[in-house]
Amino acid sequence: MDEHFYQKEFEKAVDTISAKDFDDAGLHLSVNLILESVALKIYKPEWASNEQSPLNAPGRIFFSVWVSEKSIKEGKLYYNIHALKLRALKAYTIPARSFAEEFRIRFEEDREKWDNVSVKYGPLTLMEGWVVLRSDHLPDDLRKLAHQFLTISPVIDEVLNKYRLKP
């Protein structure tokens, strides 16, 4: 895999995404090399157990789009939403599996807007899907997926708010 090419294409996509829309929603974007993959992650610091280091916090929720050697061979650009160790989020009390189940119920309203998506995973992967990997259209496809996530990110906030500890 040509990591340099893909990292450049992912960063090009981020540079052309309207920062205002994501800033207004409190969302941050980051391009990283992770587990031999190039990934775009979209997250909110308050969705992490450590807001100072949300990309590495043990408990966190984030949207990811990635390409790897395997995905290139398959001709796929993968995406998903992870919800890792939500019990570590100090401002919430989230019973096992409840967050994933409630998110998936709400996600059904938007499911047809997501290509090749499935919610048939354990509680750590809320949904996962893929689009055809088109290297010549990669920034456009990344922007499209990022904006799709922007439209459903309020669902994460709404479901989390149900589990917020009362002051």
XYZ file of N, CA, C and O in Angstrom:
668
model
N 0.852 -1.181 0.000
C 0.000 0.000 0.000
C 0.898 1.245 0.000
O 1.867 1.314 0.748
N 0.542 2.201 -0.808
C 1.267 3.466 -0.868
C 0.690 4.404 0.199
O -0.198 5.211 -0.077
N 1.181 4.250 1.438
C 0.657 5.037 2.563
C 0.745 6.531 2.301
O -0.169 7.282 2.657
N 1.834 6.971 1.691
C 2.012 8.404 1.429
C 0.902 8.939 0.520
O 0.319 9.988 0.788
N 0.598 8.207 -0.540
C -0.470 8.617 -1.461
C -1.804 8.728 -0.725
O -2.501 9.738 -0.836
N -2.152 7.682 0.020
C -3.451 7.680 0.695
C -3.519 8.731 1.800
O -4.542 9.403 1.961
N -2.444 8.897 2.534
C -2.450 9.927 3.571
C -2.639 11.302 2.950
O -3.408 12.122 3.450
N -1.975 11.548 1.829
C -2.109 12.824 1.124
C -3.554 13.030 0.643
O -4.117 14.117 0.777
N -4.162 11.993 0.109
C -5.542 12.086 -0.375
C -6.521 12.306 0.782
O -7.477 13.085 0.669
N -6.308 11.633 1.897
C -7.163 11.823 3.070
C -7.013 13.253 3.597
O -8.000 13.899 3.934
N -5.786 13.738 3.677
C -5.562 15.103 4.155
C -6.144 16.126 3.192
O -6.691 17.152 3.618
N -6.086 15.850 1.887
C -6.693 16.735 0.893
C -8.207 16.830 1.147
O -8.789 17.911 1.077
N -8.814 15.714 1.445
C -10.255 15.714 1.731
C -10.552 16.563 2.957
O -11.472 17.394 2.940
N -9.788 16.376 4.023
C -10.007 17.141 5.259
C -9.822 18.634 5.008
O -10.597 19.461 5.497
N -8.823 18.986 4.214
C -8.562 20.400 3.920
C -9.698 21.060 3.157
O -9.850 22.281 3.219
N -10.482 20.272 2.434
C -11.562 20.853 1.640
C -12.941 20.689 2.288
O -13.937 21.125 1.722
N -12.990 20.072 3.454
C -14.255 19.938 4.184
C -14.537 21.256 4.879
O -13.640 21.867 5.467
N -15.774 21.678 4.844
C -16.157 22.918 5.513
C -15.969 22.779 7.021
O -16.750 22.118 7.697
N -14.919 23.410 7.511
C -14.605 23.308 8.940
C -15.714 23.897 9.794
O -15.976 23.418 10.897
N -16.399 24.917 9.304
C -17.434 25.585 10.095
C -18.535 24.622 10.521
O -18.930 24.599 11.674
N -19.020 23.818 9.589
C -20.093 22.869 9.915
C -19.664 21.900 11.010
O -20.421 21.613 11.939
N -18.451 21.395 10.909
C -17.956 20.443 11.896
C -17.635 21.142 13.211
O -17.933 20.620 14.284
N -17.043 22.342 13.143
C -16.775 23.120 14.360
C -18.073 23.433 15.095
O -18.145 23.308 16.316
N -19.096 23.856 14.341
C -20.390 24.174 14.956
C -20.982 22.969 15.675
O -21.678 23.115 16.680
N -20.716 21.788 15.154
C -21.218 20.553 15.771
C -20.276 20.039 16.863
O -20.578 19.040 17.515
N -19.129 20.688 17.046
C -18.163 20.251 18.050
C -17.326 19.066 17.621
O -16.673 18.419 18.446
N -17.336 18.773 16.325
C -16.624 17.609 15.804
C -15.217 17.972 15.340
O -15.003 19.035 14.760
N -14.274 17.078 15.580
C -12.886 17.232 15.163
C -12.567 16.158 14.134
O -13.101 15.052 14.194
N -11.670 16.478 13.212
C -11.248 15.538 12.186
C -9.751 15.303 12.307
O -9.003 16.244 12.578
N -9.328 14.066 12.096
C -7.924 13.713 12.218
C -7.592 12.612 11.224
O -8.353 11.654 11.078
N -6.465 12.744 10.533
C -5.980 11.698 9.646
C -4.794 11.037 10.338
O -3.870 11.719 10.778
N -4.847 9.715 10.449
C -3.831 8.978 11.193
C -3.431 7.705 10.464
O -4.227 7.153 9.705
N -2.229 7.231 10.745
C -1.804 5.890 10.338
C -2.028 4.992 11.540
O -1.448 5.207 12.601
N -2.909 3.991 11.375
C -3.285 3.119 12.482
C -3.346 1.682 11.975
O -4.054 1.402 11.002
N -2.634 0.796 12.640
C -2.680 -0.632 12.310
C -2.541 -0.883 10.809
O -3.360 -1.553 10.196
N -1.504 -0.301 10.211
C -1.219 -0.457 8.787
C -2.356 0.022 7.897
O -2.577 -0.501 6.800
N -3.095 1.018 8.376
C -4.182 1.635 7.627
C -4.027 3.144 7.688
O -3.457 3.680 8.631
N -4.569 3.820 6.687
C -4.713 5.271 6.734
C -6.172 5.517 7.068
O -7.069 4.960 6.430
N -6.413 6.328 8.099
C -7.776 6.506 8.588
C -8.105 7.972 8.825
O -7.268 8.744 9.284
N -9.333 8.318 8.516
C -9.923 9.598 8.907
C -10.809 9.296 10.099
O -11.672 8.410 10.020
N -10.572 10.005 11.198
C -11.424 9.843 12.379
C -12.143 11.153 12.644
O -11.555 12.230 12.547
N -13.420 11.027 12.990
C -14.229 12.184 13.366
C -14.792 11.888 14.751
O -15.369 10.816 14.977
N -14.623 12.845 15.660
C -14.953 12.606 17.059
C -15.235 13.916 17.775
O -14.946 14.992 17.264
N -15.815 13.796 18.962
C -15.964 14.918 19.882
C -15.143 14.595 21.123
O -15.228 13.467 21.627
N -14.381 15.562 21.629
C -13.617 15.282 22.852
C -14.508 14.814 24.009
O -14.105 13.943 24.782
N -15.732 15.347 24.105
C -16.607 14.933 25.206
C -17.152 13.522 25.031
O -17.765 12.970 25.943
N -16.902 12.903 23.899
C -17.264 11.504 23.701
C -16.130 10.580 24.141
O -16.115 9.399 23.798
N -15.174 11.102 24.893
C -14.018 10.307 25.314
C -13.848 10.373 26.824
O -14.210 11.364 27.465
N -13.269 9.324 27.375
C -13.024 9.293 28.819
C -11.895 10.247 29.205
O -11.781 10.620 30.367
N -11.073 10.636 28.248
C -10.030 11.623 28.480
C -10.135 12.678 27.388
O -9.667 12.472 26.265
N -10.767 13.814 27.704
C -11.003 14.850 26.701
C -9.708 15.485 26.206
O -9.681 16.067 25.125
N -8.620 15.385 26.983
C -7.337 15.941 26.554
C -6.666 15.056 25.504
O -5.818 15.512 24.746
N -7.030 13.795 25.476
C -6.453 12.851 24.523
C -7.548 11.936 23.965
O -7.523 10.717 24.148
N -8.526 12.516 23.269
C -9.695 11.729 22.850
C -9.406 10.627 21.836
O -10.137 9.644 21.783
N -8.345 10.760 21.063
C -8.042 9.723 20.076
C -7.431 8.471 20.695
O -7.439 7.403 20.091
N -6.891 8.626 21.907
C -6.239 7.494 22.570
C -6.914 7.092 23.876
O -6.425 6.203 24.563
N -7.991 7.756 24.229
C -8.672 7.458 25.488
C -9.194 6.021 25.473
O -9.623 5.523 24.428
N -9.179 5.354 26.629
C -9.694 3.983 26.669
C -11.184 3.914 26.295
O -11.604 3.020 25.573
N -11.965 4.874 26.780
C -13.373 4.943 26.445
C -13.593 6.067 25.447
O -13.181 7.196 25.704
N -14.213 5.742 24.298
C -14.423 6.785 23.299
C -15.388 6.321 22.219
O -15.555 5.125 21.990
N -15.983 7.311 21.562
C -16.857 7.067 20.419
C -16.267 7.858 19.262
O -15.897 9.028 19.427
N -16.185 7.238 18.091
C -15.670 7.953 16.931
C -16.142 7.284 15.643
O -16.480 6.103 15.619
N -16.158 8.085 14.584
C -16.435 7.618 13.232
C -15.103 7.489 12.521
O -14.229 8.346 12.687
N -14.934 6.444 11.758
C -13.675 6.208 11.076
C -13.938 5.761 9.641
O -14.873 5.006 9.379
N -13.098 6.259 8.733
C -13.082 5.801 7.340
C -11.646 5.404 7.076
O -10.731 6.174 7.395
N -11.419 4.223 6.513
C -10.039 3.789 6.360
C -9.814 2.960 5.102
O -10.739 2.414 4.517
N -8.531 2.915 4.761
C -8.060 2.084 3.660
C -6.830 1.333 4.168
O -6.048 1.862 4.956
N -6.719 0.090 3.750
C -5.588 -0.758 4.140
C -5.214 -1.613 2.930
O -5.909 -1.595 1.903
N -4.153 -2.360 3.061
C -3.749 -3.265 1.983
C -4.904 -4.203 1.621
O -5.213 -4.415 0.445
N -5.554 -4.741 2.639
C -6.679 -5.668 2.425
C -7.837 -4.972 1.713
O -8.400 -5.504 0.761
N -8.192 -3.750 2.160
C -9.318 -3.061 1.544
C -9.016 -2.674 0.096
O -9.908 -2.689 -0.755
N -7.760 -2.357 -0.182
C -7.369 -2.016 -1.555
C -7.552 -3.235 -2.453
O -8.105 -3.132 -3.553
N -7.117 -4.402 -1.983
C -7.288 -5.636 -2.764
C -8.762 -5.936 -3.005
O -9.138 -6.474 -4.042
N -9.597 -5.601 -2.026
C -11.040 -5.822 -2.146
C -11.722 -4.721 -2.959
O -12.887 -4.870 -3.340
N -11.026 -3.592 -3.165
C -11.615 -2.459 -3.874
C -12.634 -1.724 -3.018
O -13.621 -1.209 -3.533
N -12.381 -1.667 -1.678
C -13.349 -1.081 -0.753
C -12.710 -0.008 0.129
O -11.551 -0.122 0.525
N -13.500 0.995 0.431
C -13.174 2.023 1.417
C -14.144 1.780 2.565
O -15.357 1.930 2.404
N -13.621 1.367 3.704
C -14.460 1.000 4.838
C -14.762 2.203 5.729
O -13.973 3.133 5.820
N -15.890 2.129 6.424
C -16.247 3.133 7.432
C -16.979 2.438 8.570
O -17.566 1.367 8.384
N -16.921 3.043 9.761
C -17.692 2.524 10.894
C -17.788 3.553 12.007
O -17.138 4.603 11.961
N -18.606 3.236 12.983
C -18.668 3.998 14.227
C -18.332 3.022 15.344
O -18.966 1.973 15.473
N -17.306 3.379 16.117
C -16.900 2.575 17.263
C -17.365 3.244 18.551
O -17.366 4.474 18.659
N -17.725 2.425 19.520
C -18.063 2.878 20.875
C -17.289 1.964 21.821
O -17.721 0.860 22.132
N -16.114 2.421 22.230
C -15.203 1.593 23.013
C -15.295 1.919 24.501
O -15.222 3.084 24.889
N -15.435 0.905 25.322
C -15.401 1.017 26.788
C -16.175 2.238 27.301
O -15.646 3.087 28.008
N -17.463 2.281 26.976
C -18.282 3.438 27.361
C -18.444 3.570 28.864
O -18.732 4.663 29.356
N -18.227 2.509 29.597
C -18.300 2.621 31.062
C -17.203 3.520 31.614
O -17.287 3.992 32.740
N -16.164 3.773 30.819
C -15.068 4.653 31.246
C -15.435 6.139 31.113
O -14.728 6.989 31.641
N -16.540 6.460 30.437
C -16.973 7.853 30.327
C -17.564 8.274 31.660
O -18.630 7.809 32.062
N -16.846 9.157 32.337
C -17.167 9.492 33.725
C -18.502 10.215 33.919
O -19.116 10.101 34.959
N -18.963 10.945 32.928
C -20.187 11.728 33.081
C -21.456 10.907 32.805
O -22.559 11.442 32.851
N -21.284 9.606 32.551
C -22.421 8.775 32.148
C -22.422 7.448 32.902
O -21.390 6.956 33.320
N -23.613 6.865 33.006
C -23.769 5.492 33.463
C -24.482 4.753 32.343
O -25.676 4.949 32.128
N -23.728 3.937 31.621
C -24.262 3.274 30.433
C -24.249 1.763 30.654
O -23.184 1.157 30.722
N -25.433 1.146 30.785
C -25.487 -0.308 30.936
C -24.953 -1.010 29.680
O -25.069 -0.490 28.578
N -24.385 -2.168 29.873
C -23.823 -2.936 28.767
C -24.838 -3.093 27.644
O -26.004 -3.386 27.887
N -24.410 -2.871 26.439
C -25.175 -3.039 25.200
C -26.303 -2.031 24.988
O -26.797 -1.889 23.882
N -26.738 -1.321 26.013
C -27.875 -0.411 25.865
C -27.599 0.704 24.871
O -28.457 1.046 24.047
N -26.407 1.292 24.935
C -26.086 2.389 24.034
C -26.142 1.915 22.582
O -26.753 2.560 21.729
N -25.511 0.781 22.299
C -25.492 0.259 20.932
C -26.905 -0.032 20.439
O -27.260 0.331 19.310
N -27.720 -0.658 21.277
C -29.085 -0.992 20.871
C -29.893 0.263 20.567
O -30.592 0.338 19.558
N -29.789 1.269 21.429
C -30.557 2.501 21.213
C -30.060 3.267 20.003
O -30.850 3.817 19.238
N -28.742 3.319 19.821
C -28.211 3.987 18.637
C -28.732 3.302 17.382
O -29.168 3.956 16.427
N -28.679 1.990 17.336
C -29.083 1.255 16.131
C -30.558 1.443 15.814
O -30.944 1.512 14.636
N -31.397 1.532 16.830
C -32.822 1.797 16.598
C -32.978 3.148 15.911
O -33.708 3.287 14.930
N -32.290 4.156 16.412
C -32.354 5.500 15.827
C -31.703 5.551 14.443
O -32.142 6.275 13.565
N -30.649 4.771 14.245
C -29.926 4.747 12.974
C -30.790 4.195 11.840
O -30.606 4.572 10.676
N -31.730 3.335 12.156
C -32.583 2.733 11.124
C -33.248 3.784 10.235
O -33.453 3.557 9.055
N -33.570 4.960 10.807
C -34.208 6.036 10.035
C -33.308 6.517 8.894
O -33.809 7.000 7.877
N -31.986 6.414 9.054
C -31.028 6.913 8.070
C -30.279 5.803 7.334
O -29.446 6.089 6.484
N -30.579 4.595 7.662
C -29.799 3.467 7.157
C -29.702 3.420 5.628
O -28.649 3.108 5.077
N -30.776 3.754 4.924
C -30.762 3.650 3.457
C -29.816 4.661 2.807
O -29.455 4.517 1.651
N -29.368 5.655 3.558
C -28.425 6.649 3.027
C -26.982 6.151 3.051
O -26.092 6.808 2.522
N -26.740 5.004 3.680
C -25.387 4.474 3.859
C -25.209 3.224 3.008
O -25.958 2.256 3.148
N -24.206 3.231 2.148
C -23.942 2.098 1.270
C -23.391 0.902 2.046
O -22.527 1.060 2.909
N -23.912 -0.272 1.700
C -23.371 -1.549 2.195
C -23.169 -1.569 3.707
O -22.166 -2.086 4.199
N -24.100 -1.010 4.450
C -23.946 -0.885 5.901
C -24.621 -2.045 6.628
O -25.610 -2.604 6.151
N -24.046 -2.394 7.778
C -24.624 -3.416 8.639
C -24.505 -2.959 10.093
O -23.558 -2.250 10.444
N -25.451 -3.373 10.898
C -25.389 -3.110 12.341
C -25.269 -4.429 13.109
O -25.393 -4.444 14.324
N -24.986 -5.496 12.408
C -24.907 -6.827 13.028
C -23.513 -7.085 13.581
O -22.767 -7.945 13.093
N -23.185 -6.317 14.609
C -21.890 -6.417 15.284
C -22.148 -6.394 16.775
O -23.262 -6.124 17.218
N -21.106 -6.616 17.534
C -21.208 -6.498 18.975
C -21.359 -5.029 19.362
O -21.426 -4.146 18.495
N -21.387 -4.738 20.646
C -21.650 -3.362 21.101
C -20.517 -2.374 20.816
O -20.728 -1.172 20.893
N -19.321 -2.844 20.450
C -18.212 -1.930 20.191
C -18.263 -1.298 18.803
O -17.731 -0.217 18.587
N -18.885 -1.979 17.852
C -19.037 -1.446 16.496
C -20.519 -1.191 16.271
O -21.294 -2.128 16.095
N -20.893 0.087 16.296
C -22.311 0.441 16.187
C -22.853 0.174 14.794
O -23.998 -0.218 14.637
N -22.021 0.424 13.796
C -22.365 0.145 12.400
C -21.078 0.095 11.615
O -20.074 0.656 12.029
N -21.108 -0.620 10.478
C -19.940 -0.666 9.604
C -20.406 -0.910 8.190
O -21.385 -1.628 7.961
N -19.698 -0.300 7.249
C -20.036 -0.477 5.844
C -18.853 -0.137 4.966
O -17.736 0.066 5.457
N -19.113 -0.062 3.681
C -18.049 0.257 2.731
C -18.651 0.875 1.474
O -19.837 0.710 1.186
N -17.797 1.605 0.779
C -18.117 2.123 -0.552
C -17.006 1.629 -1.476
O -15.930 1.249 -1.022
N -17.276 1.640 -2.753
C -16.271 1.218 -3.720
C -15.090 2.180 -3.637
O -15.264 3.410 -3.624
N -13.896 1.637 -3.538
C -12.679 2.446 -3.484
C -12.349 2.918 -4.892
O -12.077 2.119 -5.777
N -12.422 4.223 -5.061
C -12.077 4.843 -6.346
C -10.954 5.840 -6.053
O -11.227 6.945 -5.599
N -9.733 5.442 -6.284
C -8.580 6.274 -5.940
C -8.665 7.660 -6.558
O -8.243 8.642 -5.953
N -9.236 7.754 -7.763
C -9.328 9.046 -8.436
C -10.449 9.924 -7.885
O -10.529 11.103 -8.227
N -11.312 9.386 -7.025
C -12.405 10.147 -6.406
C -12.332 10.112 -4.879
O -13.306 10.428 -4.202
N -11.208 9.690 -4.338
C -11.099 9.467 -2.898
C -11.460 10.691 -2.051
O -12.275 10.575 -1.133
N -10.923 11.886 -2.323
C -11.312 13.042 -1.492
C -12.822 13.298 -1.520
O -13.423 13.608 -0.487
N -13.451 13.147 -2.693
C -14.903 13.355 -2.790
C -15.661 12.324 -1.958
O -16.619 12.665 -1.259
N -15.242 11.078 -2.037
C -15.919 10.022 -1.274
C -15.730 10.217 0.229
O -16.663 10.010 1.010
N -14.546 10.638 0.638
C -14.294 10.911 2.053
C -15.149 12.083 2.542
O -15.719 12.022 3.627
N -15.238 13.136 1.747
C -16.085 14.290 2.115
C -17.546 13.867 2.256
O -18.230 14.257 3.201
N -18.003 13.053 1.320
C -19.396 12.588 1.369
C -19.664 11.794 2.651
O -20.655 12.028 3.346
N -18.781 10.864 2.979
C -18.957 10.068 4.199
C -18.877 10.947 5.447
O -19.652 10.754 6.388
N -17.956 11.894 5.457
C -17.835 12.801 6.607
C -19.125 13.588 6.802
O -19.615 13.727 7.929
N -19.701 14.083 5.719
C -20.952 14.847 5.835
C -22.129 13.958 6.222
O -23.023 14.399 6.950
N -22.124 12.721 5.771
C -23.159 11.792 6.214
C -23.069 11.597 7.723
O -24.089 11.562 8.414
N -21.840 11.448 8.236
C -21.688 11.293 9.674
C -22.120 12.562 10.402
O -22.756 12.476 11.456
N -21.790 13.714 9.859
C -22.199 14.980 10.468
C -23.715 15.005 10.701
O -24.173 15.443 11.752
N -24.473 14.479 9.753
C -25.932 14.511 9.882
C -26.473 13.550 10.939
O -27.546 13.795 11.484
N -25.740 12.462 11.223
C -26.241 11.526 12.245
C -25.539 11.681 13.588
O -25.943 11.058 14.567
N -24.514 12.507 13.668
C -23.794 12.659 14.943
C -24.693 13.146 16.082
O -24.468 12.742 17.233
N -25.730 13.960 15.808
C -26.617 14.334 16.923
C -27.306 13.139 17.581
O -27.672 13.212 18.753
N -27.469 12.052 16.854
C -28.070 10.848 17.433
C -27.192 10.332 18.574
O -27.694 9.920 19.621
N -25.882 10.378 18.390
C -24.968 9.939 19.449
C -25.163 10.808 20.681
O -25.275 10.296 21.801
N -25.228 12.123 20.482
C -25.447 13.033 21.618
C -26.773 12.751 22.316
O -26.847 12.722 23.541
N -27.822 12.551 21.539
C -29.146 12.308 22.122
C -29.166 11.023 22.942
O -29.729 10.982 24.042
N -28.562 9.966 22.409
C -28.542 8.701 23.141
C -27.654 8.832 24.378
O -28.029 8.389 25.471
N -26.502 9.476 24.243
C -25.631 9.675 25.407
C -26.346 10.459 26.510
O -26.195 10.148 27.699
N -27.099 11.478 26.122
C -27.790 12.307 27.116
C -28.744 11.510 27.977
O -28.992 11.877 29.133
N -29.275 10.431 27.466
C -30.156 9.577 28.266
C -29.413 8.943 29.444
O -30.032 8.571 30.440
N -28.094 8.814 29.309
C -27.286 8.149 30.328
C -26.430 9.120 31.144
O -25.638 8.679 31.959
N -26.626 10.417 30.922
C -25.827 11.413 31.647
C -26.178 11.375 33.128
O -27.341 11.283 33.509
N -25.147 11.403 33.958
C -25.349 11.447 35.404
C -25.985 12.767 35.787
O -25.609 13.815 35.251
N -26.904 12.729 36.677
C -27.562 13.962 37.152
C -26.664 14.654 38.172
O -26.129 13.994 39.070
N -26.513 15.985 38.045
C -25.656 16.701 39.017
C -26.242 16.755 40.417
O -27.367 16.542 40.667
